[in-house]
Amino acid sequence: MLYCRSSGNGINPPLGRAEARRRLKPAPRRAASGWVAAFLIGAFSLQAQLPPAERQLNVDSFEKVWTTVRDTHWEKNPGGLDWQAIHDEFQPKVANARSMEEARSAMREMLGRLRQTHFAILSSSVYDSVQGDVEGPGSPGIDLRVLNGQAIVTSLDPGSPAERAGVRAGWIIQSVNGKEISPVIKRLLADSSVSELTLTRAVLARLSGELGETISVTFLNGSNTPTVMQMDLVAPRGNPATFGNLPLQHIWYESKKIGRTGYIRFNVFLDVVRLMDSFGKSIAECRDCDGLIIDIRGNPGGLGVMAMGMAGYLIDKPGLRLGTMYMRDTSLNFVINPRQPSFSGPVAILIDGGSASTSEIFAGGLQDLKRARVFGTRSAAAALPSIIERLPNGDGFQYAVANYISEGGKTLEGAGVQPDVEVKLTREALLSGHDSVLDAALQWIRGQQIP
């Protein structure tokens, strides 16, 4: 749209008769309309075209996306397509795009031809929201989930600054150091390619920082009253551990009995020796349990071999497997080797949108083998780590490098594990001290007992 601006005070001076007659005389319509049309077309062209530098960045981004899929996809012909023909079809669309959004849409359309999830273009604003605030080493000891568009505290680390300050499960996190959380959540929720796991970690990053720092957090407490609390940032719960090129992680493990039911929970499938030893001891101590609950909600995964090892404590028949991972040049069968002592009673596994990778392999495989009943909400649908990289034009590119099929023939990448019993966390239950997912699993286990 073209806007005209008047000069001065906007009031036209009076006209003389000759000047008035001249202005009232009709102008040659064809010539005038042609001149206006040419002007409008020229102006539109100038506005529609991206600067050459930006167009080149879009082309460079396209080439990076196309080449990455060509070189890393688990199928030599990604999605069964002629990938070179796809390049030749979409490269001109990106090169001639008149806006960033048009270039972005063309690349999204190209990835859509794969008909596979975890291949996405993230706008620069969404990418910055996800990656801009990198989680620091210091934490107040809060875990959370985004429920109904709000960041809700779900648990507190024992003895953490947050617990000592009096924070409670069910409280809403409104702002951190004066920065509102809701705009970040809304921006990420508006992009369908952002997973629940990514969303949760993006919000948690706002609560982290350097060790010894103090953050100011505004909560909406159980009475819906704004409450401001100052909390120190300390080392995360658990023992520091690393593996290969993975960053340092703090691994924690907890095991207890709820009545006669065993309960196991841990945050990452890493620190093989310590975690497997703890899991084996928990199984040995649960010989007389009426059932076992394994809580892997919020567990992003880790080493796949650990899923096979833990399943071995729950399966006494050799030769079974959790599923198969397919890569470009090889495949890997997740075969279960029975271990002793084993547990033969009812097993419930708790999952949510934060359960990813090895967590999905573990839960999905045992579900297919009819060895466990799964409770909660759909898992992250990221059975294999998806990578998010920044493109030359500032957008983000998410892609997966392998596929995983569970023993029951289910594709977990992009589909996730569907619980046998869908149960959602609610703020109301958390405020009353209840975990609705855990309660449902306990009720099922107790219903399995023969009177």
Short mmCIF file of C-alpha atoms in Angstrom, two decimals:
data_model
loop_
_atom_site.label_atom_id
_atom_site.label_comp_id
_atom_site.label_asym_id
_atom_site.label_seq_id
_atom_site.Cartn_x
_atom_site.Cartn_y
_atom_site.Cartn_z
CA MET A 1 0.00 0.00 0.00
CA LEU A 2 1.24 3.50 -0.88
CA TYR A 3 0.76 6.34 1.55
CA CYS A 4 0.82 10.06 0.58
CA ARG A 5 2.02 12.62 3.05
CA SER A 6 0.99 16.32 2.92
CA SER A 7 3.44 19.09 3.79
CA GLY A 8 3.06 22.01 6.17
CA ASN A 9 -0.09 22.13 8.25
CA GLY A 10 -2.13 20.16 5.71
CA ILE A 11 -4.34 23.21 4.71
CA ASN A 12 -4.33 24.08 0.99
CA PRO A 13 -4.15 27.81 0.02
CA PRO A 14 -7.08 29.29 -2.04
CA LEU A 15 -6.79 28.88 -5.84
CA GLY A 16 -7.18 31.57 -8.54
CA ARG A 17 -9.84 31.07 -11.30
CA ALA A 18 -7.32 30.22 -14.04
CA GLU A 19 -5.54 27.77 -11.83
CA ALA A 20 -8.86 26.26 -10.72
CA ARG A 21 -9.99 25.81 -14.36
CA ARG A 22 -6.65 24.24 -15.24
CA ARG A 23 -6.90 21.75 -12.41
CA LEU A 24 -10.51 20.89 -13.29
CA LYS A 25 -9.59 20.10 -16.90
CA PRO A 26 -9.67 16.31 -17.44
CA ALA A 27 -6.26 14.78 -18.00
CA PRO A 28 -5.67 12.15 -20.69
CA ARG A 29 -6.95 9.09 -18.84
CA ARG A 30 -4.97 6.45 -20.70
CA ALA A 31 -1.63 8.15 -20.26
CA ALA A 32 -2.24 8.96 -16.61
CA SER A 33 -3.50 5.48 -15.74
CA GLY A 34 -0.52 3.92 -17.54
CA TRP A 35 1.93 6.11 -15.64
CA VAL A 36 0.27 5.28 -12.30
CA ALA A 37 0.25 1.57 -13.13
CA ALA A 38 3.91 1.65 -14.04
CA PHE A 39 4.70 3.52 -10.85
CA LEU A 40 2.73 1.08 -8.72
CA ILE A 41 4.31 -1.94 -10.38
CA GLY A 42 7.75 -0.51 -9.92
CA ALA A 43 7.11 0.39 -6.31
CA PHE A 44 5.68 -3.08 -5.62
CA SER A 45 8.68 -4.73 -7.24
CA LEU A 46 11.05 -2.72 -5.10
CA GLN A 47 9.14 -3.62 -1.96
CA ALA A 48 8.69 -7.30 -2.91
CA GLN A 49 12.29 -8.18 -3.61
CA LEU A 50 14.62 -9.14 -0.78
CA PRO A 51 18.06 -7.54 -0.81
CA PRO A 52 20.57 -9.69 -2.73
CA ALA A 53 22.48 -10.55 0.45
CA GLU A 54 19.35 -11.89 2.16
CA ARG A 55 18.36 -13.86 -0.92
CA GLN A 56 21.79 -15.47 -0.97
CA LEU A 57 21.50 -16.41 2.72
CA ASN A 58 18.18 -18.10 1.98
CA VAL A 59 19.74 -20.02 -0.90
CA ASP A 60 22.68 -21.03 1.30
CA SER A 61 20.20 -22.19 3.95
CA PHE A 62 18.28 -24.22 1.40
CA GLU A 63 21.46 -25.92 0.22
CA LYS A 64 22.41 -26.78 3.80
CA VAL A 65 18.99 -28.29 4.49
CA TRP A 66 18.90 -30.27 1.25
CA THR A 67 22.48 -31.53 1.59
CA THR A 68 22.02 -32.53 5.24
CA VAL A 69 18.99 -34.66 4.40
CA ARG A 70 20.80 -36.20 1.43
CA ASP A 71 23.86 -37.15 3.50
CA THR A 72 22.37 -38.15 6.88
CA HIS A 73 18.90 -39.60 6.25
CA TRP A 74 18.65 -43.30 7.03
CA GLU A 75 17.30 -43.97 3.54
CA LYS A 76 19.57 -43.49 0.53
CA ASN A 77 16.53 -42.10 -1.27
CA PRO A 78 15.02 -40.02 1.56
CA GLY A 79 11.31 -40.73 1.85
CA GLY A 80 11.55 -42.85 -1.31
CA LEU A 81 12.00 -39.64 -3.32
CA ASP A 82 14.32 -38.56 -6.12
CA TRP A 83 16.10 -36.09 -3.86
CA GLN A 84 17.98 -34.40 -6.72
CA ALA A 85 14.68 -33.73 -8.47
CA ILE A 86 13.37 -32.27 -5.23
CA HIS A 87 16.37 -29.93 -5.19
CA ASP A 88 15.75 -28.79 -8.75
CA GLU A 89 12.08 -28.14 -7.99
CA PHE A 90 12.49 -26.12 -4.81
CA GLN A 91 15.78 -24.25 -5.29
CA PRO A 92 14.23 -21.68 -7.67
CA LYS A 93 11.33 -21.14 -5.25
CA VAL A 94 13.76 -20.20 -2.50
CA ALA A 95 16.01 -18.17 -4.79
CA ASN A 96 13.05 -16.12 -6.06
CA ALA A 97 11.27 -15.78 -2.71
CA ARG A 98 10.08 -12.22 -2.08
CA SER A 99 10.21 -12.55 1.72
CA MET A 100 11.82 -14.60 4.46
CA GLU A 101 8.48 -16.26 5.16
CA GLU A 102 8.11 -17.27 1.50
CA ALA A 103 11.59 -18.84 1.51
CA ARG A 104 10.85 -20.53 4.82
CA SER A 105 7.56 -21.91 3.48
CA ALA A 106 9.29 -23.36 0.42
CA MET A 107 11.82 -25.20 2.59
CA ARG A 108 9.05 -26.46 4.87
CA GLU A 109 7.15 -27.71 1.83
CA MET A 110 10.24 -29.55 0.66
CA LEU A 111 10.71 -31.24 4.05
CA GLY A 112 7.00 -32.04 4.08
CA ARG A 113 7.53 -34.28 1.04
CA LEU A 114 9.40 -36.67 3.36
CA ARG A 115 6.18 -37.27 5.33
CA GLN A 116 8.30 -37.74 8.43
CA THR A 117 8.34 -35.77 11.65
CA HIS A 118 11.37 -34.20 13.28
CA PHE A 119 12.28 -32.49 10.02
CA ALA A 120 11.36 -28.85 10.49
CA ILE A 121 12.33 -25.25 9.84
CA LEU A 122 12.10 -23.08 12.97
CA SER A 123 11.70 -19.36 12.48
CA SER A 124 14.57 -17.34 13.91
CA SER A 125 12.39 -16.06 16.78
CA VAL A 126 11.42 -19.60 17.79
CA TYR A 127 15.00 -20.82 17.42
CA ASP A 128 16.22 -18.00 19.65
CA SER A 129 13.55 -18.84 22.24
CA VAL A 130 14.72 -22.46 22.28
CA GLN A 131 18.47 -21.91 22.06
CA GLY A 132 18.96 -18.35 23.21
CA ASP A 133 18.96 -19.07 26.93
CA VAL A 134 21.31 -22.01 27.34
CA GLU A 135 20.72 -23.87 30.55
CA GLY A 136 23.41 -22.96 33.08
CA PRO A 137 25.05 -25.22 35.67
CA GLY A 138 23.17 -23.67 38.61
CA SER A 139 19.60 -24.61 39.51
CA PRO A 140 17.10 -23.70 42.25
CA GLY A 141 15.93 -27.33 42.28
CA ILE A 142 12.62 -26.96 40.43
CA ASP A 143 11.09 -29.30 37.88
CA LEU A 144 8.12 -28.14 35.84
CA ARG A 145 5.72 -28.90 33.02
CA VAL A 146 3.76 -26.59 30.77
CA LEU A 147 0.09 -27.34 31.46
CA ASN A 148 -2.63 -25.40 29.66
CA GLY A 149 -0.08 -22.81 28.56
CA GLN A 150 1.31 -22.22 32.06
CA ALA A 151 4.63 -23.24 33.61
CA ILE A 152 3.60 -25.36 36.61
CA VAL A 153 5.97 -26.60 39.31
CA THR A 154 5.67 -30.42 39.38
CA SER A 155 8.37 -31.37 41.90
CA LEU A 156 11.21 -29.98 44.00
CA ASP A 157 14.61 -31.49 44.65
CA PRO A 158 14.93 -32.55 48.30
CA GLY A 159 16.75 -29.90 50.31
CA SER A 160 16.98 -27.54 47.34
CA PRO A 161 16.82 -23.73 47.62
CA ALA A 162 13.30 -23.83 46.15
CA GLU A 163 12.08 -26.33 48.73
CA ARG A 164 13.66 -24.39 51.58
CA ALA A 165 12.08 -21.18 50.29
CA GLY A 166 8.64 -22.80 50.54
CA VAL A 167 7.82 -23.32 46.85
CA ARG A 168 5.13 -25.97 46.35
CA ALA A 169 4.06 -28.26 43.52
CA GLY A 170 1.21 -26.71 41.59
CA TRP A 171 2.51 -23.15 41.78
CA ILE A 172 2.62 -21.19 38.51
CA ILE A 173 5.90 -19.58 37.45
CA GLN A 174 5.07 -16.12 36.13
CA SER A 175 8.43 -14.39 35.71
CA VAL A 176 12.15 -14.82 36.35
CA ASN A 177 14.25 -11.75 37.13
CA GLY A 178 11.41 -9.56 35.90
CA LYS A 179 11.03 -11.34 32.54
CA GLU A 180 7.60 -12.82 31.90
CA ILE A 181 7.47 -16.53 31.01
CA SER A 182 4.11 -16.56 29.21
CA PRO A 183 5.34 -14.80 26.00
CA VAL A 184 8.04 -17.46 25.58
CA ILE A 185 5.50 -20.26 26.03
CA LYS A 186 3.02 -18.69 23.61
CA ARG A 187 5.70 -18.18 20.96
CA LEU A 188 6.87 -21.80 21.19
CA LEU A 189 3.38 -23.29 21.37
CA ALA A 190 2.49 -21.44 18.17
CA ASP A 191 5.05 -23.53 16.29
CA SER A 192 3.81 -27.12 15.89
CA SER A 193 7.37 -28.39 15.35
CA VAL A 194 8.37 -27.55 18.93
CA SER A 195 8.02 -30.64 21.13
CA GLU A 196 6.92 -30.71 24.75
CA LEU A 197 10.44 -31.74 25.72
CA THR A 198 11.96 -28.73 23.92
CA LEU A 199 9.35 -26.42 25.41
CA THR A 200 10.01 -27.65 28.95
CA ARG A 201 13.77 -27.29 28.59
CA ALA A 202 13.43 -23.80 27.14
CA VAL A 203 11.46 -22.71 30.21
CA LEU A 204 13.79 -24.50 32.64
CA ALA A 205 16.72 -22.67 31.06
CA ARG A 206 15.20 -19.39 32.30
CA LEU A 207 15.49 -20.71 35.85
CA SER A 208 19.17 -21.60 35.56
CA GLY A 209 22.41 -19.64 35.65
CA GLU A 210 25.87 -19.58 37.12
CA LEU A 211 26.54 -21.31 40.42
CA GLY A 212 26.15 -18.95 43.37
CA GLU A 213 23.88 -16.49 41.56
CA THR A 214 20.53 -15.51 43.00
CA ILE A 215 17.36 -15.32 40.92
CA SER A 216 14.07 -13.61 41.67
CA VAL A 217 11.03 -15.66 40.69
CA THR A 218 7.41 -14.54 40.81
CA PHE A 219 4.98 -17.38 41.44
CA LEU A 220 1.23 -17.60 41.59
CA ASN A 221 0.78 -19.67 44.73
CA GLY A 222 -2.00 -22.07 45.69
CA SER A 223 -4.26 -19.15 46.59
CA ASN A 224 -3.51 -17.48 43.23
CA THR A 225 -1.61 -14.74 45.04
CA PRO A 226 1.59 -13.42 43.37
CA THR A 227 4.57 -14.42 45.51
CA VAL A 228 8.13 -13.22 44.87
CA MET A 229 10.99 -15.42 46.10
CA GLN A 230 14.75 -15.05 45.97
CA MET A 231 16.57 -18.34 45.42
CA ASP A 232 20.24 -19.25 45.11
CA LEU A 233 21.45 -21.36 42.21
CA VAL A 234 23.31 -24.48 43.31
CA ALA A 235 24.74 -27.58 41.67
CA PRO A 236 21.97 -29.84 40.32
CA ARG A 237 20.88 -32.91 42.20
CA GLY A 238 22.86 -36.11 41.58
CA ASN A 239 26.35 -37.23 40.63
CA PRO A 240 28.22 -35.61 37.73
CA ALA A 241 28.85 -37.96 34.84
CA THR A 242 29.66 -37.78 31.16
CA PHE A 243 29.97 -40.10 28.18
CA GLY A 244 31.86 -39.54 24.94
CA ASN A 245 31.18 -36.06 23.57
CA LEU A 246 28.03 -35.57 25.64
CA PRO A 247 28.08 -32.59 28.01
CA LEU A 248 28.43 -33.12 31.74
CA GLN A 249 25.21 -34.38 33.30
CA HIS A 250 24.11 -34.79 36.91
CA ILE A 251 22.51 -38.21 37.27
CA TRP A 252 20.17 -39.02 40.14
CA TYR A 253 18.31 -42.18 41.07
CA GLU A 254 15.67 -42.81 43.69
CA SER A 255 13.94 -45.97 44.85
CA LYS A 256 11.33 -46.49 47.56
CA LYS A 257 8.23 -48.45 48.43
CA ILE A 258 4.73 -47.04 48.39
CA GLY A 259 2.93 -49.53 50.58
CA ARG A 260 3.91 -52.85 49.02
CA THR A 261 4.61 -51.37 45.59
CA GLY A 262 8.14 -50.63 44.43
CA TYR A 263 8.84 -47.22 42.88
CA ILE A 264 11.92 -46.34 40.81
CA ARG A 265 12.72 -43.02 39.20
CA PHE A 266 15.85 -41.60 37.55
CA ASN A 267 16.51 -38.65 35.27
CA VAL A 268 18.83 -39.88 32.47
CA PHE A 269 20.01 -43.21 31.03
CA LEU A 270 23.70 -42.49 31.74
CA ASP A 271 26.37 -43.36 34.34
CA VAL A 272 26.05 -47.03 33.39
CA VAL A 273 27.85 -48.69 36.31
CA ARG A 274 26.20 -46.72 39.11
CA LEU A 275 22.71 -46.66 37.60
CA MET A 276 22.61 -50.33 36.59
CA ASP A 277 23.93 -51.37 39.99
CA SER A 278 21.24 -49.29 41.72
CA PHE A 279 18.51 -50.70 39.47
CA GLY A 280 19.63 -54.28 40.18
CA LYS A 281 19.59 -53.67 43.94
CA SER A 282 16.10 -52.16 43.74
CA ILE A 283 14.84 -55.25 41.90
CA ALA A 284 16.43 -57.55 44.49
CA GLU A 285 14.75 -55.59 47.29
CA CYS A 286 11.38 -55.86 45.56
CA ARG A 287 10.95 -59.62 45.48
CA ASP A 288 7.89 -59.39 47.73
CA CYS A 289 6.43 -56.27 46.07
CA ASP A 290 2.90 -56.47 44.69
CA GLY A 291 4.09 -54.51 41.66
CA LEU A 292 6.75 -52.17 40.32
CA ILE A 293 6.43 -48.61 39.00
CA ILE A 294 9.22 -47.18 36.83
CA ASP A 295 8.83 -43.43 36.43
CA ILE A 296 10.66 -42.03 33.38
CA ARG A 297 8.61 -38.86 32.95
CA GLY A 298 10.87 -36.04 31.82
CA ASN A 299 13.70 -38.49 31.13
CA PRO A 300 15.25 -37.44 27.78
CA GLY A 301 17.01 -40.78 27.24
CA GLY A 302 20.69 -41.56 26.93
CA LEU A 303 22.47 -44.82 26.19
CA GLY A 304 20.25 -47.34 24.41
CA VAL A 305 22.17 -50.32 25.79
CA MET A 306 20.83 -49.47 29.25
CA ALA A 307 17.25 -50.04 28.08
CA MET A 308 18.19 -53.61 27.15
CA GLY A 309 19.99 -54.11 30.46
CA MET A 310 17.10 -52.88 32.61
CA ALA A 311 14.54 -54.85 30.59
CA GLY A 312 16.60 -57.95 31.36
CA TYR A 313 15.55 -57.67 35.02
CA LEU A 314 11.88 -57.82 33.96
CA ILE A 315 12.02 -60.51 31.22
CA ASP A 316 13.00 -64.11 31.93
CA LYS A 317 12.65 -65.45 28.37
CA PRO A 318 15.78 -65.18 26.17
CA GLY A 319 15.80 -64.04 22.55
CA LEU A 320 13.25 -61.22 22.86
CA ARG A 321 14.00 -57.67 21.77
CA LEU A 322 12.68 -54.17 22.34
CA GLY A 323 12.96 -53.16 18.69
CA THR A 324 15.37 -52.23 15.91
CA MET A 325 17.21 -49.03 15.03
CA TYR A 326 17.76 -48.33 11.33
CA MET A 327 20.60 -46.11 10.10
CA ARG A 328 22.02 -45.37 6.64
CA ASP A 329 24.41 -48.31 6.48
CA THR A 330 23.46 -50.57 9.37
CA SER A 331 20.77 -51.66 11.81
CA LEU A 332 20.88 -52.49 15.52
CA ASN A 333 18.64 -55.00 17.27
CA PHE A 334 17.86 -54.19 20.92
CA VAL A 335 18.03 -57.77 22.23
CA ILE A 336 17.10 -58.43 25.88
CA ASN A 337 19.36 -60.65 27.96
CA PRO A 338 17.56 -61.96 31.08
CA ARG A 339 19.24 -61.15 34.40
CA GLN A 340 19.01 -62.39 37.93
CA PRO A 341 17.37 -61.61 40.24
CA SER A 342 14.36 -60.76 38.10
CA PHE A 343 10.95 -59.33 38.90
CA SER A 344 7.88 -61.18 37.61
CA GLY A 345 5.06 -59.10 39.08
CA PRO A 346 3.00 -56.34 37.41
CA VAL A 347 5.06 -53.47 35.97
CA ALA A 348 3.77 -49.95 35.29
CA ILE A 349 5.81 -47.38 33.38
CA LEU A 350 5.04 -43.66 33.66
CA ILE A 351 5.78 -41.42 30.65
CA ASP A 352 4.99 -37.94 29.36
CA GLY A 353 6.01 -35.56 26.59
CA GLY A 354 9.44 -35.25 28.19
CA SER A 355 10.18 -38.98 27.86
CA ALA A 356 12.40 -39.35 24.81
CA SER A 357 14.98 -41.50 23.07
CA THR A 358 15.98 -44.46 25.30
CA SER A 359 12.95 -43.83 27.51
CA GLU A 360 10.71 -44.44 24.51
CA ILE A 361 12.67 -47.52 23.45
CA PHE A 362 12.34 -48.95 26.97
CA ALA A 363 8.65 -48.15 27.47
CA GLY A 364 7.54 -48.96 23.92
CA GLY A 365 9.38 -52.28 23.80
CA LEU A 366 8.04 -53.56 27.13
CA GLN A 367 4.57 -52.39 26.14
CA ASP A 368 4.75 -54.36 22.87
CA LEU A 369 5.97 -57.46 24.73
CA LYS A 370 2.96 -57.15 27.07
CA ARG A 371 5.37 -56.93 30.00
CA ALA A 372 4.41 -53.46 31.18
CA ARG A 373 1.35 -51.23 31.21
CA VAL A 374 2.11 -47.61 30.31
CA PHE A 375 0.47 -44.64 32.04
CA GLY A 376 0.59 -40.91 31.38
CA THR A 377 0.62 -38.97 28.13
CA ARG A 378 2.22 -39.57 24.74
CA SER A 379 6.01 -39.56 24.79
CA ALA A 380 8.21 -37.04 22.99
CA ALA A 381 8.18 -38.95 19.66
CA ALA A 382 11.95 -38.53 19.53
CA ALA A 383 13.18 -42.11 19.81
CA LEU A 384 16.40 -40.93 18.22
CA PRO A 385 18.13 -37.68 18.99
CA SER A 386 17.06 -34.97 16.58
CA ILE A 387 19.57 -32.23 15.92
CA ILE A 388 18.75 -28.53 15.74
CA GLU A 389 21.24 -26.30 13.92
CA ARG A 390 21.19 -22.63 12.99
CA LEU A 391 20.98 -21.90 9.27
CA PRO A 392 22.86 -19.07 7.52
CA ASN A 393 19.67 -16.96 7.37
CA GLY A 394 19.16 -17.22 11.14
CA ASP A 395 16.39 -19.84 11.14
CA GLY A 396 16.77 -23.22 12.83
CA PHE A 397 16.77 -26.63 11.12
CA GLN A 398 15.70 -29.76 12.98
CA TYR A 399 16.43 -33.20 11.55
CA ALA A 400 16.74 -36.86 12.60
CA VAL A 401 19.46 -39.23 11.41
CA ALA A 402 17.89 -42.66 12.01
CA ASN A 403 14.61 -44.46 12.50
CA TYR A 404 13.45 -46.86 15.19
CA ILE A 405 10.77 -49.55 14.94
CA SER A 406 9.54 -51.16 18.16
CA GLU A 407 9.08 -54.90 18.44
CA GLY A 408 5.38 -54.48 17.68
CA GLY A 409 6.19 -52.77 14.37
CA LYS A 410 5.48 -49.24 15.61
CA THR A 411 7.50 -46.28 14.36
CA LEU A 412 8.49 -44.34 17.47
CA GLU A 413 10.26 -41.46 15.77
CA GLY A 414 7.55 -38.88 15.21
CA ALA A 415 4.80 -41.10 16.65
CA GLY A 416 5.94 -41.72 20.19
CA VAL A 417 4.67 -44.23 22.72
CA GLN A 418 0.92 -44.07 23.28
CA PRO A 419 0.05 -44.89 26.89
CA ASP A 420 -2.31 -47.76 27.63
CA VAL A 421 -3.98 -45.47 30.14
CA GLU A 422 -3.89 -41.76 29.34
CA VAL A 423 -3.71 -39.68 32.50
CA LYS A 424 -2.80 -35.99 32.58
CA LEU A 425 -1.24 -34.02 35.38
CA THR A 426 -3.43 -31.20 36.65
CA ARG A 427 -2.61 -28.18 38.72
CA GLU A 428 -5.50 -28.94 41.06
CA ALA A 429 -4.15 -32.42 41.85
CA LEU A 430 -0.61 -31.13 42.38
CA LEU A 431 -1.83 -28.43 44.76
CA SER A 432 -3.63 -31.08 46.81
CA GLY A 433 -0.47 -33.18 47.02
CA HIS A 434 -1.54 -35.81 44.46
CA ASP A 435 0.15 -37.15 41.36
CA SER A 436 -2.75 -38.34 39.21
CA VAL A 437 -0.52 -40.47 36.94
CA LEU A 438 1.15 -42.25 39.85
CA ASP A 439 -2.22 -42.74 41.55
CA ALA A 440 -3.63 -44.42 38.42
CA ALA A 441 -0.67 -46.82 38.24
CA LEU A 442 -0.98 -47.72 41.91
CA GLN A 443 -4.69 -48.39 41.51
CA TRP A 444 -4.03 -50.71 38.54
CA ILE A 445 -1.31 -52.67 40.36
CA ARG A 446 -3.47 -53.20 43.42
CA GLY A 447 -6.28 -54.37 41.18
CA GLN A 448 -4.05 -57.14 39.80
CA GLN A 449 -3.83 -58.89 43.14
CA ILE A 450 -5.86 -62.04 43.66
CA PRO A 451 -8.03 -61.72 46.81
#
